[in-house]
PDB file of C-alpha atoms in Angstrom:
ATOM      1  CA  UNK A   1      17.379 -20.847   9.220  1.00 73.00           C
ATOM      2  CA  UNK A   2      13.819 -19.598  10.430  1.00 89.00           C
ATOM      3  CA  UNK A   3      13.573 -15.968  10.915  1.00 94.00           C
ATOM      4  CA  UNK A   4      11.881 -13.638  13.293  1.00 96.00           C
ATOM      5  CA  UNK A   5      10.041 -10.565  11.554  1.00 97.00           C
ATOM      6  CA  UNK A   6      10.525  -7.806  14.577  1.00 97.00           C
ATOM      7  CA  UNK A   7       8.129  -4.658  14.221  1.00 97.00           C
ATOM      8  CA  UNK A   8       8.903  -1.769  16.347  1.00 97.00           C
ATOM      9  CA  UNK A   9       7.421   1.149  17.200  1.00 96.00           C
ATOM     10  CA  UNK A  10       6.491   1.362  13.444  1.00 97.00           C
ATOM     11  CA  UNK A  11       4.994   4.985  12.102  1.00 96.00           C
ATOM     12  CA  UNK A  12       4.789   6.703   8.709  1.00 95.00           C
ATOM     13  CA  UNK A  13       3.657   9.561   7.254  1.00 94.00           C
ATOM     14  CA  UNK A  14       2.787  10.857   4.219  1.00 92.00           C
ATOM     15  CA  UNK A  15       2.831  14.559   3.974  1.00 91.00           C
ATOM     16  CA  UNK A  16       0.444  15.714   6.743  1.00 88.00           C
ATOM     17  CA  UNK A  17      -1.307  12.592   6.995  1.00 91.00           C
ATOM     18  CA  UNK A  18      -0.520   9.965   9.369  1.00 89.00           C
ATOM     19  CA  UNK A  19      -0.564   6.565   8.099  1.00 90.00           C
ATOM     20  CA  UNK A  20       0.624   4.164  10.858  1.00 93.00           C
ATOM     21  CA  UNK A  21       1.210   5.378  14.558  1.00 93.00           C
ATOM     22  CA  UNK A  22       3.889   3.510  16.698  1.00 94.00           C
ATOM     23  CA  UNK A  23       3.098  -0.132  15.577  1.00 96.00           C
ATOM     24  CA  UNK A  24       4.663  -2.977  17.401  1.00 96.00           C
ATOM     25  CA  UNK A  25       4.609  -6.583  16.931  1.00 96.00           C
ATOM     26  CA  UNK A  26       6.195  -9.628  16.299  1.00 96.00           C
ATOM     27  CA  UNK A  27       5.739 -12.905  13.630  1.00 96.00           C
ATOM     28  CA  UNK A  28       7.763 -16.216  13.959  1.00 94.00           C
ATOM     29  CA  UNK A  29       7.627 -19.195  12.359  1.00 94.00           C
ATOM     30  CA  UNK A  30       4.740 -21.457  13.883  1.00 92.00           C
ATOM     31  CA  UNK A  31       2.465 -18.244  15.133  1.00 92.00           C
ATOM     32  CA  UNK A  32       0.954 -16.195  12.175  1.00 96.00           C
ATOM     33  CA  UNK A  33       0.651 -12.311  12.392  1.00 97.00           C
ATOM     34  CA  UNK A  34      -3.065 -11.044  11.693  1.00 97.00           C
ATOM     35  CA  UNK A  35      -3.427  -7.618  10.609  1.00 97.00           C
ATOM     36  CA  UNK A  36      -7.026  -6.021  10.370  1.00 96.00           C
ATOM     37  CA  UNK A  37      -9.029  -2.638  10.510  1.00 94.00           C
ATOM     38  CA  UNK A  38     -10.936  -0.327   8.574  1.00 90.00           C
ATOM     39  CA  UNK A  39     -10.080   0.364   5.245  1.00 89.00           C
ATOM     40  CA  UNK A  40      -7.582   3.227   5.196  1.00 88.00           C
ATOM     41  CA  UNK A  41      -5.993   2.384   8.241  1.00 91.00           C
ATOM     42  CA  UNK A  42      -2.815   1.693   6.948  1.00 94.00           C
ATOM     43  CA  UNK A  43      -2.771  -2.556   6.792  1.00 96.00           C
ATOM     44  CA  UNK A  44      -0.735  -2.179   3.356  1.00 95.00           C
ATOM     45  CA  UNK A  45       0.845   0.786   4.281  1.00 96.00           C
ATOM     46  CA  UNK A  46       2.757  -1.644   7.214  1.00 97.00           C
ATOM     47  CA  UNK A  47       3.111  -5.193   5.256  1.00 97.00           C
ATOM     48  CA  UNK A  48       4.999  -2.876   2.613  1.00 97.00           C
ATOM     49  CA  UNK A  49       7.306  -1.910   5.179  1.00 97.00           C
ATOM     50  CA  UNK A  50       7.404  -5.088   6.955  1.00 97.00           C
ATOM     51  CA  UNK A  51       8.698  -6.556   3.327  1.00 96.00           C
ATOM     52  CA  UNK A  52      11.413  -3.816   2.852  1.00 95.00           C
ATOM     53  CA  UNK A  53       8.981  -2.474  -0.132  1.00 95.00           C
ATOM     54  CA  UNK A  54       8.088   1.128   1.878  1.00 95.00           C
ATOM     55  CA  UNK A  55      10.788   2.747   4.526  1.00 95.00           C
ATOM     56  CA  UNK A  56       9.202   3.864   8.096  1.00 96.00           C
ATOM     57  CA  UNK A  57       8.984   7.611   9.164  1.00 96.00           C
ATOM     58  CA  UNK A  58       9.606   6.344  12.612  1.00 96.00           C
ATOM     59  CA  UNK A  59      10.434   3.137  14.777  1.00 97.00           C
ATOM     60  CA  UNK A  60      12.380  -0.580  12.337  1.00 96.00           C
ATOM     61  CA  UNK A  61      11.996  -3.548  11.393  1.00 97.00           C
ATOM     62  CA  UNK A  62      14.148  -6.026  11.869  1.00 96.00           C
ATOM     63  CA  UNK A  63      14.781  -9.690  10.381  1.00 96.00           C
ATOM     64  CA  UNK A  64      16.568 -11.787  13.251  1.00 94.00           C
ATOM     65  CA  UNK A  65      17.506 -15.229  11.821  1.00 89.00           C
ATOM     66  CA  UNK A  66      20.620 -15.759  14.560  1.00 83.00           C
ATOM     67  CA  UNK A  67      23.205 -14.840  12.576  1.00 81.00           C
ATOM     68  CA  UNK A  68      23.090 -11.934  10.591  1.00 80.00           C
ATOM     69  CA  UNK A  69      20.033 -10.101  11.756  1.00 88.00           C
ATOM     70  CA  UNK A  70      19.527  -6.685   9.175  1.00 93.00           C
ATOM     71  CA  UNK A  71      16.872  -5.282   7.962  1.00 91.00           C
ATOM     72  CA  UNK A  72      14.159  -6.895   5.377  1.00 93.00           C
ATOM     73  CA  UNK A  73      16.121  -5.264   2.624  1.00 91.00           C
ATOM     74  CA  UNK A  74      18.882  -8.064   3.239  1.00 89.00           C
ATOM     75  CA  UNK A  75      16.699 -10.824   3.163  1.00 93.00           C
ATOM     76  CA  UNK A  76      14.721  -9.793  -0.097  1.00 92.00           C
ATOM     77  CA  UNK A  77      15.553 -13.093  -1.505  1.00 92.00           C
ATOM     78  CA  UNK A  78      14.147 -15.255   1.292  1.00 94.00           C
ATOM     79  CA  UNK A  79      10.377 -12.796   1.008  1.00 96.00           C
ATOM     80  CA  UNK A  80       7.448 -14.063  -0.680  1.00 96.00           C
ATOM     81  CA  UNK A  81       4.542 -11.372  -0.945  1.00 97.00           C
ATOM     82  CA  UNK A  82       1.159 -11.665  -2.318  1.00 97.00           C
ATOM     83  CA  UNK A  83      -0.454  -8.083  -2.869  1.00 95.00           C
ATOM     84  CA  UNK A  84      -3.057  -6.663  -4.835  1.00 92.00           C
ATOM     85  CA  UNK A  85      -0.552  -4.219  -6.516  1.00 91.00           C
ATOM     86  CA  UNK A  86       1.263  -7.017  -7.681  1.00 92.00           C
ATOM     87  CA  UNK A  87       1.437  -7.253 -11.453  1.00 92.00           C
ATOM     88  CA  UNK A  88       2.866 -10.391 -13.807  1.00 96.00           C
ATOM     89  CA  UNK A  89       3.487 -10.813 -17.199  1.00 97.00           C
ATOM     90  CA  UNK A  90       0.213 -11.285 -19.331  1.00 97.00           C
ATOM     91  CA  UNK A  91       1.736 -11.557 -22.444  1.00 97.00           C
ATOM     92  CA  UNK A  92       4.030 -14.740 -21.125  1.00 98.00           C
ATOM     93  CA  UNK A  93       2.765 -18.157 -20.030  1.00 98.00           C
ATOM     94  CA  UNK A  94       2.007 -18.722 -16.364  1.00 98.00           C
ATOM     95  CA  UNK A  95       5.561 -21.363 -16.511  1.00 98.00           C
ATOM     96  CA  UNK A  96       7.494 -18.348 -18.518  1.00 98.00           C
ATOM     97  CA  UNK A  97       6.143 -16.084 -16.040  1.00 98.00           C
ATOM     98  CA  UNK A  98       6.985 -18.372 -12.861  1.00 97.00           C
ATOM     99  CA  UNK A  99      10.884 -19.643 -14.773  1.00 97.00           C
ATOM    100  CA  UNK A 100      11.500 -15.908 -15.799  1.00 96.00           C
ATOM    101  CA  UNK A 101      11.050 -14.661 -11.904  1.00 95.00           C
ATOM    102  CA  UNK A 102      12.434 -17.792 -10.372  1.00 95.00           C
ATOM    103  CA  UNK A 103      15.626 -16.739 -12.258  1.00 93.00           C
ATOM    104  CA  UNK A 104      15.622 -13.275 -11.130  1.00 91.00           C
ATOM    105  CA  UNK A 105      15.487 -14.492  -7.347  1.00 90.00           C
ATOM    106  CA  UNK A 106      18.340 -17.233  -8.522  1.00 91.00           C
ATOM    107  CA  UNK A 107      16.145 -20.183  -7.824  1.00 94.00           C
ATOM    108  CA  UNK A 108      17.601 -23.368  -9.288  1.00 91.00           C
ATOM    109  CA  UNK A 109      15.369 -25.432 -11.650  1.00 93.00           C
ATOM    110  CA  UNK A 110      12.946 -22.479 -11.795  1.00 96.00           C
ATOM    111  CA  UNK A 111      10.856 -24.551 -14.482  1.00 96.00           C
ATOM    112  CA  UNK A 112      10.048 -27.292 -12.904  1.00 97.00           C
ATOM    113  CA  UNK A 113       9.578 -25.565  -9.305  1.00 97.00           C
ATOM    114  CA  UNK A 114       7.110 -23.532 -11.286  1.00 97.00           C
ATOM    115  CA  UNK A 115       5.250 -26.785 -12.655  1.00 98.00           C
ATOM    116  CA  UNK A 116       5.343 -27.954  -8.790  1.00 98.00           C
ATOM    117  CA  UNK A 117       3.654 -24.828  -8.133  1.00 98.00           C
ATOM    118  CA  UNK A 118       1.166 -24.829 -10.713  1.00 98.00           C
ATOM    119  CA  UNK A 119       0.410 -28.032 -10.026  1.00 98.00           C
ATOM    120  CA  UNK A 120      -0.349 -27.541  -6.327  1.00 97.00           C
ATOM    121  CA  UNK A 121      -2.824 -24.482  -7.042  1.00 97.00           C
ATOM    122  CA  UNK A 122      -4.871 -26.048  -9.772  1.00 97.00           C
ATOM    123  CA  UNK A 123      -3.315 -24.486 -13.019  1.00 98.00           C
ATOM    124  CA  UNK A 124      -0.825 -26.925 -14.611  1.00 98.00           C
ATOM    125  CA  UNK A 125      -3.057 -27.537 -17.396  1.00 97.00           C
ATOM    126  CA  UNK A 126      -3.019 -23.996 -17.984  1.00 98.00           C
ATOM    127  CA  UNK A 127       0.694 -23.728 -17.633  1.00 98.00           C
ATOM    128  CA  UNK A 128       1.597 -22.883 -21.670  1.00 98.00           C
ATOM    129  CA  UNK A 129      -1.458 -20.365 -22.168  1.00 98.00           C
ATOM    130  CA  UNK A 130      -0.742 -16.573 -21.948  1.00 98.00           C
ATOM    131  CA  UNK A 131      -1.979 -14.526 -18.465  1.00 97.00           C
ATOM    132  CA  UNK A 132      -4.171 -12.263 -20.647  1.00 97.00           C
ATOM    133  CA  UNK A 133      -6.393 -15.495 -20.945  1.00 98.00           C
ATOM    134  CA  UNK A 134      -7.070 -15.888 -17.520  1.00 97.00           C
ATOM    135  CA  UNK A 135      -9.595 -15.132 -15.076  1.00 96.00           C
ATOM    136  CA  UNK A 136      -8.936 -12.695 -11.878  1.00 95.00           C
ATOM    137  CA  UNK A 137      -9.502 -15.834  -9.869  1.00 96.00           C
ATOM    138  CA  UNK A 138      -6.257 -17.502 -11.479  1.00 97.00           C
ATOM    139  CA  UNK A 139      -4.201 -14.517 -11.746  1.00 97.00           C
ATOM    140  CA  UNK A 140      -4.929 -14.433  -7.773  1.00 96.00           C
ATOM    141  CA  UNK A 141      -3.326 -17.929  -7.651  1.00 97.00           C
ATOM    142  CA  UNK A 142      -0.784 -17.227  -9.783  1.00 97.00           C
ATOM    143  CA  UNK A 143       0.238 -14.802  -7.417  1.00 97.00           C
ATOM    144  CA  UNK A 144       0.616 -17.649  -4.503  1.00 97.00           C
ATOM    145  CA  UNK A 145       2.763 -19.771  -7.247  1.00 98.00           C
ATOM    146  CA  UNK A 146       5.044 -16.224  -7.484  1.00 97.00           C
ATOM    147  CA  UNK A 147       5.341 -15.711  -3.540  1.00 97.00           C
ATOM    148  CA  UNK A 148       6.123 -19.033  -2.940  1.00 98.00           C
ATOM    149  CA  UNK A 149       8.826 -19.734  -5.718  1.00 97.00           C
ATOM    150  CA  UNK A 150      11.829 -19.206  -3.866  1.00 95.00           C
ATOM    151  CA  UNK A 151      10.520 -21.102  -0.720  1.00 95.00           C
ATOM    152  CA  UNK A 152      10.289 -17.604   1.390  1.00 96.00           C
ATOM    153  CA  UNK A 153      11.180 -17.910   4.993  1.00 96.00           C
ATOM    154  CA  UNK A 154       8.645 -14.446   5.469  1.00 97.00           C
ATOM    155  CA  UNK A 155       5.649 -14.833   3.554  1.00 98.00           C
ATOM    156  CA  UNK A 156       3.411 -11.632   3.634  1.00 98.00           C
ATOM    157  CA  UNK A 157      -0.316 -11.816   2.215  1.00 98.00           C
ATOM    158  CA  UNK A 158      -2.112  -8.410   1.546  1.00 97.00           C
ATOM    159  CA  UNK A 159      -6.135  -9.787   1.057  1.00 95.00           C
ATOM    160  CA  UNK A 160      -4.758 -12.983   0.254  1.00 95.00           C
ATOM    161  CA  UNK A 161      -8.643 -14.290  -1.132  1.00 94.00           C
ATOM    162  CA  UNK A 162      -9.149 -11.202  -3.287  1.00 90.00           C
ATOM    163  CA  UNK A 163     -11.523 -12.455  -6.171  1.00 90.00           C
ATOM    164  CA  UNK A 164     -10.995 -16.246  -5.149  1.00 94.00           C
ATOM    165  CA  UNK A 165     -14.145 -18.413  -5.006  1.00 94.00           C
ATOM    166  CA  UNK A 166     -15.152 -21.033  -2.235  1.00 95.00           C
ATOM    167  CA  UNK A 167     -12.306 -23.602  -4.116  1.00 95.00           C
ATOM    168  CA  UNK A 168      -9.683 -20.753  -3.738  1.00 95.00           C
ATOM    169  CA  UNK A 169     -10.233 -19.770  -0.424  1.00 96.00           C
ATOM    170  CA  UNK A 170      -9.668 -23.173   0.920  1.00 95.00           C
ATOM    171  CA  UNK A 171      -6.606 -24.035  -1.329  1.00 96.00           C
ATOM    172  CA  UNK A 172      -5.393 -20.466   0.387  1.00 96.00           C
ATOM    173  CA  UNK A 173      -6.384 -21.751   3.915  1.00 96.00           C
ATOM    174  CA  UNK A 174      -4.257 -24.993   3.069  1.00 96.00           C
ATOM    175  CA  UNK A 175      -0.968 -23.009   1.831  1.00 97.00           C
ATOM    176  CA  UNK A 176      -1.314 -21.092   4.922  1.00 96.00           C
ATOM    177  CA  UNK A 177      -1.714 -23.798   7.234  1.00 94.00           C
ATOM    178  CA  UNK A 178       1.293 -25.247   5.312  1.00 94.00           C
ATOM    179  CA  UNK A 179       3.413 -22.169   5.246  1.00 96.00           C
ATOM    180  CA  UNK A 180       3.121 -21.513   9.114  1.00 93.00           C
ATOM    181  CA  UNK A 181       4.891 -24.496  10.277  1.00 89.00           C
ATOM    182  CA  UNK A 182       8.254 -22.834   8.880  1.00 92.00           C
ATOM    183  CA  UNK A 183       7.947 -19.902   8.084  1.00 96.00           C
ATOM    184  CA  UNK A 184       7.186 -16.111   9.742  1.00 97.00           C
ATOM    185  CA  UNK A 185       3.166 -14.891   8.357  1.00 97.00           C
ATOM    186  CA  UNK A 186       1.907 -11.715   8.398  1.00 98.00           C
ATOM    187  CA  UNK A 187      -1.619 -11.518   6.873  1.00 97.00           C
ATOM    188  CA  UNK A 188      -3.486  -8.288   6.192  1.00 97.00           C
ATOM    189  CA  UNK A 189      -7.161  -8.996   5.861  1.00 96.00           C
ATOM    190  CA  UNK A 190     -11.009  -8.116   7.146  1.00 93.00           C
ATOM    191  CA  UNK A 191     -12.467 -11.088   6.274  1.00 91.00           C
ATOM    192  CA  UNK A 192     -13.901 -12.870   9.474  1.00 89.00           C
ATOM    193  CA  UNK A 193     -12.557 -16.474   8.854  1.00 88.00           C
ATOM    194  CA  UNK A 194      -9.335 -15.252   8.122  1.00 92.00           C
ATOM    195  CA  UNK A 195      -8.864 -12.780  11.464  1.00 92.00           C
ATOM    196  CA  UNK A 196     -10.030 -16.043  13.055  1.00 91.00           C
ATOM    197  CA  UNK A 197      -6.456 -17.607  11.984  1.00 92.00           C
ATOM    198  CA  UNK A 198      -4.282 -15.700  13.617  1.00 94.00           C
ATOM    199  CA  UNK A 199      -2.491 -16.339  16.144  1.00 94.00           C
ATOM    200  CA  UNK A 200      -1.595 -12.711  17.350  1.00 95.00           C
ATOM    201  CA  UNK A 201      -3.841  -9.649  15.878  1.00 96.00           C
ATOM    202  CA  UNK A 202      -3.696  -6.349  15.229  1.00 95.00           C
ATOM    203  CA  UNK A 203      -6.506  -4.074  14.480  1.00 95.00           C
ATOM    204  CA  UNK A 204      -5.381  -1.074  13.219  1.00 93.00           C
ATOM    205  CA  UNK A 205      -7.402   2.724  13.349  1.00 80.00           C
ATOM    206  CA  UNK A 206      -9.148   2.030  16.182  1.00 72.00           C
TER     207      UNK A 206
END
């Protein structure tokens, strides 16, 4: 069932310093989220909370799917999140990597979802070799293959084209544009062409 991201009256703090004043907004399946601003200005600081991943000083977040709306901690297993921060496994295969965290998130047939995957973004012929051997470019689209192994119904994308080339960005642009028909996007980015996809943005530390 599609779900509703709801934002609301969002702040935190850390310490004495004010990360994210009294943020509201909205994402739904069909209309992406943008978020933008200056660096600092707390982008991460609210797609962490939006995923369940940081708790707000002030204000919620709720998931409303029409039955048992909660917050994003109940739905951790229907979140896919692509983040800089986000680390795999370099010492396994990309498939180990994609089977071993498709199991944790109880997805059935984890292998060969994570063939589909690697397929889709370029990289089944690199599917046996160890993530130490590849590029920052792949382990970017790697990432995409680890957001999107549980088929998320939120999908949240912190600088989504970090280190991709002209051939990434577009597969990116193609995910997304696949993605939105389904599922609730929030997107934290400065790039230009990106901002330019969303459907509702919000520029934060202005």
């Amino acid at each position: 069932m599609a779900i509703t991201v709801v934002i609301d009256g969002v702040s935190r703090r850390f310490g004495e310093r004010t990360a994210l004043r009294k943020v509201s907004a909205a994402a739904r399946p069909g209309r992406l989220l943008l978020v933008t601003g200056r660096n600092g200005s707390g982008k991460s600081t609210l797609l962490k909370i939006a995923a369940g991943l940081l708790r707000p000083s002030t204000g919620s977040v709720v998931y409303r799917d029409g039955a048992d709306d909660g917050s994003p901690e109940l739905f951790s297993d229907r979140i896919g999140f692509v983040s800089p921060e986000l680390s795999l496994y370099d010492e396994l295969s990309a498939l180990d990597n994609l089977t071993f965290f498709g199991g944790l998130k109880g997805v059935r047939d984890a292998a060969l979802k994570g063939e589909a995957l690697l397929e889709r973004v370029g990289l089944l012929d690199r599917a046996d070799d160890p993530l130490s051997s590849f590029s920052s470019g792949m382990k970017q689209r790697m990432k995409f293959c680890f957001s999107l192994i549980n088929d998320p119904d939120v999908w949240i994308l912190d600088e989504p084209t970090a280190n991709l080339d002209d051939a990434g960005k577009e597969l990116v642009y193609s995910l997304i544009e696949d993605m939105r028909k389904k599922s609730a996007l929030i997107i934290a980015t400065n790039e230009k062409e990106e901002v330019r996809l969303g459907d509702e943005v919000i520029e934060l530390g202005r």
